[in-house]
Amino acid sequence: PSIDLWPVDIRRFAAFQGNGAWLKDRVTEVLGLHYAMPWPNRELETARPLRRSALYDRLLAKGAVFGSKMGWERPLVFVADPARRDPAHGYGAPHWLPECLAEQRAAREAAALFDLTSFGKLLLKGRDAENVLQRLCCNDVAAPVGGSVYTGLLNERGGYESDVTVLRLAEESFLLVTGTSQVTRDLDWIERRIPETARCAVVDVTAAYGVLALAGPLSRTILAKVSDAALDDEAFPYAAVREIGVGHATGIAVRRSYTGELGYELFVSTEMVAHVYDALMTAGEGLGLRDAGYAALEALRVEKGYRAWGRELTPDGDPYMAGLGFAVAGGKADFIGKAALAARRAAPRARRIVSLVATAADAPLAHGGELVLRDGVVVGEITSAAIAAATGRLVALAELYRADGVLDENWLATGRFTYEVAGVSAAATVSLKPPYDPRGQRVRGAG
């Protein structure tokens, strides 16, 4: 397609959503909401719970407030008071904001543990796996065994079809980690582009692994208490992939974090996830480790300036506009979208993703789609927003454009920026760099 058709793409559904019983319950609710107020963050209530990680009952007992994505029950936040355990949709700050901020502080100051089992996981194996991936990915994924690479999957126009992290498990084995809602779409996109003569195949292994993300300045200390693996920077550097023991279990550990802090994503066989979770929580006693949910993770990633597919990354936006030019290996022989990117790389940047921080601590909350103005003239809109603990106010990512010239730091620094919520204008500062750890030292353990 020549434009982004995600809202009507059949691949936004999974096979289970064709189940007649599921459809009967869900369609009844959806039809009743057709003319209702479309509150931000509204959670549908029917045909739930369905897809649950091995930790669902444990997290529910600990006060998890669950949201649903692609049928997966995902903890949004942890609330001790049973009377306050609801998703709290609306335009204002949720009543569980204090708990969300506490979870963020744990990740920034000590450690937090996230259940990210709903991550999509696609296994690509075969003699030609590397060559196929090099054609599909804009970054150089020919990493050594035990390495990982962040990359985009682009269309011929240079726009994003998806963004994935590629883990090289063996010479002919790669694990692609993608977003929860993208699995059907990504699997179809990849399968269509594997040449018939290629000796490789891709399969969805999402259900085979649970994923626990341990993040924070004390994450290495906690992991070392339950693993005899070498975790120092030399043996286990940033972006490395290692098979390690955790408690009595063995799993794949990746030194990456979506929080912007030192952290590890642990891919563990589904039947061992509960054991690994218990071992980590015991190891974290007295060190400030706490459970954290997706609301905190969203705030942490926006504060750090990390992009998300469907928000900042779309089929109409290229890596240079998104500020992800570092993830483009222009020197590769060829990849989908290379010709389009070559032309855009040399062109002036008139459209970019930027970080936005509200000037006032009590500025109105944004949710995405709110207008951004420079000197009173509309120049873009917010794509993601949250109230962040470290910054102490609303932080956001926004897509801005400048039709009459180059959009650079000088243009941003010389304008007066505001954003609008329900007719209320709020002052903000805007930058190409994130407000938190702009040099990226903390995620490498150097903060």
PDB file of C-alpha atoms in Angstrom, residues 16 22 47-61 64 66-75 115-119 121 180 206-212 268-271 273-274 294:
ATOM      1  CA  PHE A  16      -8.010 -16.668  17.961  1.00  0.00           C
ATOM      2  CA  TRP A  22     -14.906 -14.801  21.411  1.00  0.00           C
ATOM      3  CA  ALA A  47     -13.752 -12.073  26.370  1.00  0.00           C
ATOM      4  CA  ARG A  48     -11.140 -11.610  29.092  1.00  0.00           C
ATOM      5  CA  PRO A  49      -8.889 -12.946  30.428  1.00  0.00           C
ATOM      6  CA  LEU A  50      -7.698 -15.124  27.570  1.00  0.00           C
ATOM      7  CA  ARG A  51      -3.958 -15.014  26.875  1.00  0.00           C
ATOM      8  CA  ARG A  52      -2.113 -15.089  30.193  1.00  0.00           C
ATOM      9  CA  SER A  53       1.545 -15.412  31.074  1.00  0.00           C
ATOM     10  CA  ALA A  54       2.656 -18.008  33.596  1.00  0.00           C
ATOM     11  CA  LEU A  55       2.844 -15.182  36.167  1.00  0.00           C
ATOM     12  CA  TYR A  56      -0.744 -13.967  35.790  1.00  0.00           C
ATOM     13  CA  ASP A  57      -2.053 -15.381  39.081  1.00  0.00           C
ATOM     14  CA  ARG A  58       1.024 -14.262  41.002  1.00  0.00           C
ATOM     15  CA  LEU A  59       0.806 -10.704  39.685  1.00  0.00           C
ATOM     16  CA  LEU A  60      -2.960 -10.566  40.200  1.00  0.00           C
ATOM     17  CA  ALA A  61      -2.476 -11.520  43.852  1.00  0.00           C
ATOM     18  CA  ALA A  64      -1.741  -5.911  39.270  1.00  0.00           C
ATOM     19  CA  PHE A  66      -4.334  -5.509  33.864  1.00  0.00           C
ATOM     20  CA  GLY A  67      -4.805  -4.076  30.413  1.00  0.00           C
ATOM     21  CA  SER A  68      -5.276  -6.142  27.285  1.00  0.00           C
ATOM     22  CA  LYS A  69      -3.364  -6.088  24.005  1.00  0.00           C
ATOM     23  CA  MET A  70      -3.788  -8.675  21.246  1.00  0.00           C
ATOM     24  CA  GLY A  71      -5.658 -10.758  23.832  1.00  0.00           C
ATOM     25  CA  TRP A  72      -2.715 -10.734  26.265  1.00  0.00           C
ATOM     26  CA  GLU A  73      -3.341  -9.686  29.867  1.00  0.00           C
ATOM     27  CA  ARG A  74      -0.555  -7.233  30.674  1.00  0.00           C
ATOM     28  CA  PRO A  75       0.015  -5.546  34.077  1.00  0.00           C
ATOM     29  CA  ASP A 115       6.609  -9.135  32.783  1.00  0.00           C
ATOM     30  CA  LEU A 116       7.046  -8.614  29.032  1.00  0.00           C
ATOM     31  CA  THR A 117       5.954 -12.096  27.981  1.00  0.00           C
ATOM     32  CA  SER A 118       3.570 -10.662  25.384  1.00  0.00           C
ATOM     33  CA  PHE A 119       6.515  -9.518  23.241  1.00  0.00           C
ATOM     34  CA  LYS A 121       9.060 -13.652  19.065  1.00  0.00           C
ATOM     35  CA  THR A 180       2.753  -7.483  20.960  1.00  0.00           C
ATOM     36  CA  THR A 206       5.868 -16.239  21.109  1.00  0.00           C
ATOM     37  CA  ALA A 207       4.172 -18.758  23.404  1.00  0.00           C
ATOM     38  CA  ALA A 208       7.378 -20.754  23.928  1.00  0.00           C
ATOM     39  CA  TYR A 209       9.101 -18.077  26.000  1.00  0.00           C
ATOM     40  CA  GLY A 210       8.211 -15.907  28.936  1.00  0.00           C
ATOM     41  CA  VAL A 211      10.097 -12.602  29.121  1.00  0.00           C
ATOM     42  CA  LEU A 212      11.183 -10.873  32.312  1.00  0.00           C
ATOM     43  CA  VAL A 268      12.895 -18.232  29.664  1.00  0.00           C
ATOM     44  CA  SER A 269      11.039 -21.369  28.648  1.00  0.00           C
ATOM     45  CA  THR A 270       7.397 -20.886  29.621  1.00  0.00           C
ATOM     46  CA  GLU A 271       7.338 -23.617  32.255  1.00  0.00           C
ATOM     47  CA  VAL A 273       9.188 -18.445  34.188  1.00  0.00           C
ATOM     48  CA  ALA A 274       7.522 -18.667  37.602  1.00  0.00           C
ATOM     49  CA  TYR A 294       3.424  -1.067  31.291  1.00  0.00           C
TER      50      TYR A 294
END
